[in-house]
JSON list of C-alpha atoms in Angstrom, two decimals:
[
{"chain": "A", "resi": 1, "resn": "MET", "atom": "CA", "xyz": [13.04, -27.17, -7.59]},
{"chain": "A", "resi": 2, "resn": "SER", "atom": "CA", "xyz": [11.04, -24.53, -5.72]},
{"chain": "A", "resi": 3, "resn": "ARG", "atom": "CA", "xyz": [9.87, -21.51, -7.67]},
{"chain": "A", "resi": 4, "resn": "LEU", "atom": "CA", "xyz": [9.78, -17.94, -6.40]},
{"chain": "A", "resi": 5, "resn": "LEU", "atom": "CA", "xyz": [7.59, -15.55, -8.37]},
{"chain": "A", "resi": 6, "resn": "VAL", "atom": "CA", "xyz": [8.47, -11.85, -8.15]},
{"chain": "A", "resi": 7, "resn": "ILE", "atom": "CA", "xyz": [5.57, -9.71, -9.35]},
{"chain": "A", "resi": 8, "resn": "TYR", "atom": "CA", "xyz": [6.09, -5.97, -9.69]},
{"chain": "A", "resi": 9, "resn": "HIS", "atom": "CA", "xyz": [4.75, -2.74, -11.06]},
{"chain": "A", "resi": 10, "resn": "SER", "atom": "CA", "xyz": [6.87, 0.37, -11.50]},
{"chain": "A", "resi": 11, "resn": "ARG", "atom": "CA", "xyz": [6.21, 3.79, -12.99]},
{"chain": "A", "resi": 12, "resn": "THR", "atom": "CA", "xyz": [9.50, 5.55, -12.45]},
{"chain": "A", "resi": 13, "resn": "GLY", "atom": "CA", "xyz": [11.94, 2.65, -12.03]},
{"chain": "A", "resi": 14, "resn": "GLY", "atom": "CA", "xyz": [12.34, 2.43, -8.26]},
{"chain": "A", "resi": 15, "resn": "ALA", "atom": "CA", "xyz": [10.11, -0.60, -7.69]},
{"chain": "A", "resi": 16, "resn": "LYS", "atom": "CA", "xyz": [11.50, -2.25, -10.81]},
{"chain": "A", "resi": 17, "resn": "ALA", "atom": "CA", "xyz": [15.05, -1.92, -9.44]},
{"chain": "A", "resi": 18, "resn": "MET", "atom": "CA", "xyz": [13.90, -3.39, -6.11]},
{"chain": "A", "resi": 19, "resn": "ALA", "atom": "CA", "xyz": [12.18, -6.33, -7.79]},
{"chain": "A", "resi": 20, "resn": "GLN", "atom": "CA", "xyz": [15.15, -6.94, -10.08]},
{"chain": "A", "resi": 21, "resn": "ALA", "atom": "CA", "xyz": [17.55, -6.93, -7.11]},
{"chain": "A", "resi": 22, "resn": "ALA", "atom": "CA", "xyz": [15.47, -9.49, -5.20]},
{"chain": "A", "resi": 23, "resn": "PHE", "atom": "CA", "xyz": [15.00, -11.62, -8.32]},
{"chain": "A", "resi": 24, "resn": "GLU", "atom": "CA", "xyz": [18.70, -11.70, -9.19]},
{"chain": "A", "resi": 25, "resn": "ALA", "atom": "CA", "xyz": [19.68, -12.63, -5.64]},
{"chain": "A", "resi": 26, "resn": "ALA", "atom": "CA", "xyz": [17.03, -15.37, -5.47]},
{"chain": "A", "resi": 27, "resn": "GLN", "atom": "CA", "xyz": [18.25, -16.98, -8.70]},
{"chain": "A", "resi": 28, "resn": "SER", "atom": "CA", "xyz": [21.29, -18.39, -6.91]},
{"chain": "A", "resi": 29, "resn": "GLU", "atom": "CA", "xyz": [19.01, -20.19, -4.45]},
{"chain": "A", "resi": 30, "resn": "CYS", "atom": "CA", "xyz": [15.94, -21.34, -6.40]},
{"chain": "A", "resi": 31, "resn": "ASP", "atom": "CA", "xyz": [14.05, -21.13, -9.67]},
{"chain": "A", "resi": 32, "resn": "ALA", "atom": "CA", "xyz": [13.05, -17.45, -9.71]},
{"chain": "A", "resi": 33, "resn": "VAL", "atom": "CA", "xyz": [10.74, -15.72, -12.17]},
{"chain": "A", "resi": 34, "resn": "LEU", "atom": "CA", "xyz": [10.27, -11.97, -12.60]},
{"chain": "A", "resi": 35, "resn": "VAL", "atom": "CA", "xyz": [6.93, -10.82, -14.05]},
{"chain": "A", "resi": 36, "resn": "GLN", "atom": "CA", "xyz": [5.33, -7.41, -14.44]},
{"chain": "A", "resi": 37, "resn": "ALA", "atom": "CA", "xyz": [1.94, -7.17, -12.74]},
{"chain": "A", "resi": 38, "resn": "LYS", "atom": "CA", "xyz": [0.21, -6.43, -16.06]},
{"chain": "A", "resi": 39, "resn": "ASP", "atom": "CA", "xyz": [1.50, -9.75, -17.44]},
{"chain": "A", "resi": 40, "resn": "ALA", "atom": "CA", "xyz": [1.00, -11.92, -14.34]},
{"chain": "A", "resi": 41, "resn": "ALA", "atom": "CA", "xyz": [-1.81, -14.47, -14.37]},
{"chain": "A", "resi": 42, "resn": "PRO", "atom": "CA", "xyz": [-3.28, -16.81, -11.76]},
{"chain": "A", "resi": 43, "resn": "GLU", "atom": "CA", "xyz": [-1.47, -19.70, -13.48]},
{"chain": "A", "resi": 44, "resn": "ASP", "atom": "CA", "xyz": [1.86, -18.04, -12.67]},
{"chain": "A", "resi": 45, "resn": "LEU", "atom": "CA", "xyz": [1.00, -18.05, -8.96]},
{"chain": "A", "resi": 46, "resn": "LEU", "atom": "CA", "xyz": [-0.24, -21.64, -9.08]},
{"chain": "A", "resi": 47, "resn": "ALA", "atom": "CA", "xyz": [3.13, -22.69, -10.56]},
{"chain": "A", "resi": 48, "resn": "ALA", "atom": "CA", "xyz": [5.14, -21.03, -7.76]},
{"chain": "A", "resi": 49, "resn": "GLN", "atom": "CA", "xyz": [5.62, -21.91, -4.10]},
{"chain": "A", "resi": 50, "resn": "GLY", "atom": "CA", "xyz": [6.39, -18.37, -2.92]},
{"chain": "A", "resi": 51, "resn": "TYR", "atom": "CA", "xyz": [5.83, -14.76, -3.96]},
{"chain": "A", "resi": 52, "resn": "ILE", "atom": "CA", "xyz": [7.37, -11.34, -3.64]},
{"chain": "A", "resi": 53, "resn": "PHE", "atom": "CA", "xyz": [4.97, -8.50, -4.44]},
{"chain": "A", "resi": 54, "resn": "CYS", "atom": "CA", "xyz": [6.65, -5.15, -5.22]},
{"chain": "A", "resi": 55, "resn": "CYS", "atom": "CA", "xyz": [5.17, -1.80, -6.23]},
{"chain": "A", "resi": 56, "resn": "PRO", "atom": "CA", "xyz": [5.37, 1.91, -5.54]},
{"chain": "A", "resi": 57, "resn": "GLU", "atom": "CA", "xyz": [3.02, 3.64, -3.19]},
{"chain": "A", "resi": 58, "resn": "ASN", "atom": "CA", "xyz": [0.88, 6.18, -5.04]},
{"chain": "A", "resi": 59, "resn": "LEU", "atom": "CA", "xyz": [-1.46, 8.50, -3.18]},
{"chain": "A", "resi": 60, "resn": "ALA", "atom": "CA", "xyz": [-1.00, 6.41, -0.02]},
{"chain": "A", "resi": 61, "resn": "ALA", "atom": "CA", "xyz": [-2.05, 3.20, -1.81]},
{"chain": "A", "resi": 62, "resn": "ILE", "atom": "CA", "xyz": [-0.73, 0.42, -4.01]},
{"chain": "A", "resi": 63, "resn": "THR", "atom": "CA", "xyz": [-0.60, 1.36, -7.67]},
{"chain": "A", "resi": 64, "resn": "GLY", "atom": "CA", "xyz": [-3.62, 0.78, -9.86]},
{"chain": "A", "resi": 65, "resn": "GLU", "atom": "CA", "xyz": [-1.78, -1.76, -11.98]},
{"chain": "A", "resi": 66, "resn": "MET", "atom": "CA", "xyz": [-0.84, -3.84, -8.92]},
{"chain": "A", "resi": 67, "resn": "LYS", "atom": "CA", "xyz": [-4.42, -3.58, -7.66]},
{"chain": "A", "resi": 68, "resn": "GLU", "atom": "CA", "xyz": [-5.65, -4.71, -11.10]},
{"chain": "A", "resi": 69, "resn": "PHE", "atom": "CA", "xyz": [-3.36, -7.74, -10.86]},
{"chain": "A", "resi": 70, "resn": "PHE", "atom": "CA", "xyz": [-4.87, -8.65, -7.49]},
{"chain": "A", "resi": 71, "resn": "ASP", "atom": "CA", "xyz": [-8.39, -8.00, -8.79]},
{"chain": "A", "resi": 72, "resn": "ARG", "atom": "CA", "xyz": [-7.84, -10.33, -11.77]},
{"chain": "A", "resi": 73, "resn": "SER", "atom": "CA", "xyz": [-6.22, -13.04, -9.69]},
{"chain": "A", "resi": 74, "resn": "TYR", "atom": "CA", "xyz": [-8.01, -13.06, -6.35]},
{"chain": "A", "resi": 75, "resn": "TYR", "atom": "CA", "xyz": [-11.07, -15.18, -7.07]},
{"chain": "A", "resi": 76, "resn": "PRO", "atom": "CA", "xyz": [-9.37, -17.66, -9.44]},
{"chain": "A", "resi": 77, "resn": "LEU", "atom": "CA", "xyz": [-6.77, -18.27, -6.69]},
{"chain": "A", "resi": 78, "resn": "LEU", "atom": "CA", "xyz": [-9.04, -18.31, -3.66]},
{"chain": "A", "resi": 79, "resn": "GLY", "atom": "CA", "xyz": [-8.64, -21.62, -1.85]},
{"chain": "A", "resi": 80, "resn": "ARG", "atom": "CA", "xyz": [-5.87, -22.78, -4.20]},
{"chain": "A", "resi": 81, "resn": "ILE", "atom": "CA", "xyz": [-2.66, -21.23, -2.81]},
{"chain": "A", "resi": 82, "resn": "GLU", "atom": "CA", "xyz": [-3.38, -21.19, 0.92]},
{"chain": "A", "resi": 83, "resn": "GLY", "atom": "CA", "xyz": [-0.33, -21.39, 3.16]},
{"chain": "A", "resi": 84, "resn": "ARG", "atom": "CA", "xyz": [2.19, -20.37, 0.53]},
{"chain": "A", "resi": 85, "resn": "ALA", "atom": "CA", "xyz": [4.83, -17.86, 1.58]},
{"chain": "A", "resi": 86, "resn": "TYR", "atom": "CA", "xyz": [5.01, -14.24, 0.47]},
{"chain": "A", "resi": 87, "resn": "ALA", "atom": "CA", "xyz": [6.93, -11.03, 1.10]},
{"chain": "A", "resi": 88, "resn": "MET", "atom": "CA", "xyz": [6.37, -7.41, 0.07]},
{"chain": "A", "resi": 89, "resn": "MET", "atom": "CA", "xyz": [8.49, -4.50, -1.07]},
{"chain": "A", "resi": 90, "resn": "VAL", "atom": "CA", "xyz": [7.30, -0.92, -1.55]},
{"chain": "A", "resi": 91, "resn": "CYS", "atom": "CA", "xyz": [9.06, 2.05, -3.11]},
{"chain": "A", "resi": 92, "resn": "ALA", "atom": "CA", "xyz": [7.63, 5.14, -1.43]},
{"chain": "A", "resi": 93, "resn": "GLY", "atom": "CA", "xyz": [8.07, 8.87, -1.49]},
{"chain": "A", "resi": 94, "resn": "SER", "atom": "CA", "xyz": [7.18, 9.16, 2.18]},
{"chain": "A", "resi": 95, "resn": "ASP", "atom": "CA", "xyz": [6.18, 6.25, 4.43]},
{"chain": "A", "resi": 96, "resn": "GLY", "atom": "CA", "xyz": [4.78, 3.38, 2.31]},
{"chain": "A", "resi": 97, "resn": "GLU", "atom": "CA", "xyz": [2.88, 1.90, 5.23]},
{"chain": "A", "resi": 98, "resn": "ASN", "atom": "CA", "xyz": [-0.58, 2.02, 3.67]},
{"chain": "A", "resi": 99, "resn": "ALA", "atom": "CA", "xyz": [0.56, 0.13, 0.56]},
{"chain": "A", "resi": 100, "resn": "VAL", "atom": "CA", "xyz": [1.99, -2.54, 2.87]},
{"chain": "A", "resi": 101, "resn": "ARG", "atom": "CA", "xyz": [-1.31, -2.68, 4.77]},
{"chain": "A", "resi": 102, "resn": "GLN", "atom": "CA", "xyz": [-3.28, -3.07, 1.54]},
{"chain": "A", "resi": 103, "resn": "MET", "atom": "CA", "xyz": [-1.13, -5.91, 0.21]},
{"chain": "A", "resi": 104, "resn": "SER", "atom": "CA", "xyz": [-1.16, -7.57, 3.64]},
{"chain": "A", "resi": 105, "resn": "ARG", "atom": "CA", "xyz": [-4.96, -7.56, 3.70]},
{"chain": "A", "resi": 106, "resn": "ILE", "atom": "CA", "xyz": [-5.12, -9.09, 0.22]},
{"chain": "A", "resi": 107, "resn": "ALA", "atom": "CA", "xyz": [-2.57, -11.74, 1.19]},
{"chain": "A", "resi": 108, "resn": "THR", "atom": "CA", "xyz": [-4.55, -12.49, 4.35]},
{"chain": "A", "resi": 109, "resn": "GLY", "atom": "CA", "xyz": [-7.67, -12.99, 2.23]},
{"chain": "A", "resi": 110, "resn": "LEU", "atom": "CA", "xyz": [-5.76, -15.46, 0.06]},
{"chain": "A", "resi": 111, "resn": "ARG", "atom": "CA", "xyz": [-4.55, -17.17, 3.27]},
{"chain": "A", "resi": 112, "resn": "LEU", "atom": "CA", "xyz": [-0.91, -16.62, 2.35]},
{"chain": "A", "resi": 113, "resn": "ARG", "atom": "CA", "xyz": [1.79, -16.77, 5.01]},
{"chain": "A", "resi": 114, "resn": "GLN", "atom": "CA", "xyz": [4.12, -13.81, 5.46]},
{"chain": "A", "resi": 115, "resn": "ALA", "atom": "CA", "xyz": [7.67, -15.14, 5.23]},
{"chain": "A", "resi": 116, "resn": "GLN", "atom": "CA", "xyz": [9.63, -11.94, 5.88]},
{"chain": "A", "resi": 117, "resn": "GLU", "atom": "CA", "xyz": [9.04, -8.42, 7.10]},
{"chain": "A", "resi": 118, "resn": "PRO", "atom": "CA", "xyz": [8.06, -5.90, 4.40]},
{"chain": "A", "resi": 119, "resn": "ILE", "atom": "CA", "xyz": [10.75, -3.71, 2.90]},
{"chain": "A", "resi": 120, "resn": "ILE", "atom": "CA", "xyz": [10.00, -0.05, 2.28]},
{"chain": "A", "resi": 121, "resn": "VAL", "atom": "CA", "xyz": [12.52, 2.05, 0.37]},
{"chain": "A", "resi": 122, "resn": "ASN", "atom": "CA", "xyz": [11.80, 5.72, 0.95]},
{"chain": "A", "resi": 123, "resn": "THR", "atom": "CA", "xyz": [12.95, 8.01, -1.87]},
{"chain": "A", "resi": 124, "resn": "ASP", "atom": "CA", "xyz": [11.78, 11.21, -0.09]},
{"chain": "A", "resi": 125, "resn": "ALA", "atom": "CA", "xyz": [10.13, 12.35, -3.34]},
{"chain": "A", "resi": 126, "resn": "GLN", "atom": "CA", "xyz": [7.79, 15.11, -2.19]},
{"chain": "A", "resi": 127, "resn": "THR", "atom": "CA", "xyz": [7.40, 17.54, -5.09]},
{"chain": "A", "resi": 128, "resn": "PRO", "atom": "CA", "xyz": [5.56, 16.79, -8.35]},
{"chain": "A", "resi": 129, "resn": "GLU", "atom": "CA", "xyz": [8.88, 16.92, -10.20]},
{"chain": "A", "resi": 130, "resn": "ALA", "atom": "CA", "xyz": [10.60, 14.53, -7.78]},
{"chain": "A", "resi": 131, "resn": "ILE", "atom": "CA", "xyz": [7.64, 12.14, -7.68]},
{"chain": "A", "resi": 132, "resn": "LEU", "atom": "CA", "xyz": [7.45, 11.87, -11.48]},
{"chain": "A", "resi": 133, "resn": "ALA", "atom": "CA", "xyz": [11.23, 11.75, -12.05]},
{"chain": "A", "resi": 134, "resn": "PRO", "atom": "CA", "xyz": [12.94, 8.45, -12.94]},
{"chain": "A", "resi": 135, "resn": "LYS", "atom": "CA", "xyz": [14.28, 6.80, -9.79]},
{"chain": "A", "resi": 136, "resn": "THR", "atom": "CA", "xyz": [17.82, 5.49, -9.43]},
{"chain": "A", "resi": 137, "resn": "LEU", "atom": "CA", "xyz": [18.23, 3.65, -6.15]},
{"chain": "A", "resi": 138, "resn": "THR", "atom": "CA", "xyz": [21.57, 3.34, -4.39]},
{"chain": "A", "resi": 139, "resn": "ASP", "atom": "CA", "xyz": [23.31, 0.08, -3.58]},
{"chain": "A", "resi": 140, "resn": "ALA", "atom": "CA", "xyz": [22.48, 0.73, 0.08]},
{"chain": "A", "resi": 141, "resn": "GLN", "atom": "CA", "xyz": [18.77, 1.09, -0.76]},
{"chain": "A", "resi": 142, "resn": "LEU", "atom": "CA", "xyz": [18.84, -2.14, -2.80]},
{"chain": "A", "resi": 143, "resn": "ALA", "atom": "CA", "xyz": [20.82, -4.18, -0.26]},
{"chain": "A", "resi": 144, "resn": "SER", "atom": "CA", "xyz": [17.76, -5.17, 1.78]},
{"chain": "A", "resi": 145, "resn": "CYS", "atom": "CA", "xyz": [15.96, -6.20, -1.44]},
{"chain": "A", "resi": 146, "resn": "LYS", "atom": "CA", "xyz": [18.87, -8.45, -2.39]},
{"chain": "A", "resi": 147, "resn": "ASP", "atom": "CA", "xyz": [18.93, -9.91, 1.12]},
{"chain": "A", "resi": 148, "resn": "LEU", "atom": "CA", "xyz": [15.20, -10.61, 0.97]},
{"chain": "A", "resi": 149, "resn": "GLY", "atom": "CA", "xyz": [15.47, -12.34, -2.41]},
{"chain": "A", "resi": 150, "resn": "GLU", "atom": "CA", "xyz": [18.41, -14.48, -1.36]},
{"chain": "A", "resi": 151, "resn": "ALA", "atom": "CA", "xyz": [16.92, -15.47, 2.01]},
{"chain": "A", "resi": 152, "resn": "PHE", "atom": "CA", "xyz": [13.47, -16.16, 0.53]},
{"chain": "A", "resi": 153, "resn": "GLY", "atom": "CA", "xyz": [14.96, -18.26, -2.27]},
{"chain": "A", "resi": 154, "resn": "ALA", "atom": "CA", "xyz": [17.07, -20.23, 0.20]},
{"chain": "A", "resi": 155, "resn": "GLY", "atom": "CA", "xyz": [14.09, -20.75, 2.49]},
{"chain": "A", "resi": 156, "resn": "LEU", "atom": "CA", "xyz": [12.01, -22.10, -0.38]},
{"chain": "A", "resi": 157, "resn": "SER", "atom": "CA", "xyz": [14.80, -24.43, -1.50]},
{"chain": "A", "resi": 158, "resn": "MET", "atom": "CA", "xyz": [15.28, -25.79, 2.02]},
{"chain": "A", "resi": 159, "resn": "GLY", "atom": "CA", "xyz": [11.55, -26.25, 2.56]},
{"chain": "A", "resi": 160, "resn": "VAL", "atom": "CA", "xyz": [11.39, -23.68, 5.35]},
{"chain": "A", "resi": 161, "resn": "PHE", "atom": "CA", "xyz": [8.50, -21.90, 3.62]}
]
């Protein structure tokens, strides 16, 4: 059975909710695993056929913990996971585009293949209080994450990716 690995980092709960939604939806279609970025290792990626990377955007960039995951994993994986499918999700307070660009560049370096368009959930958190506050996403905000997880899982199971 194909395995989908969902790797996430979350500070205030928004990205965690997104990752959880995608993971739960994917479980009905394939073997899905949810792992926090701090706990993810190159071996986890080697054991999976596809990946969803999910994190918040902080200061117009991916979070430090997600960057640390990529830093720890990049060279051990280089040349070993080429062609595998991936997707991205970003929880942002404004646009999220730079975090998507950063993860895309890393995935390009690993020679991964983008399976689906990135999802950005914008929380409109613009004040220090709103940025640091715990995030509760609506069903409407999580719907695209569920759709991504289900479609990605189905694609892996059918051999599309």
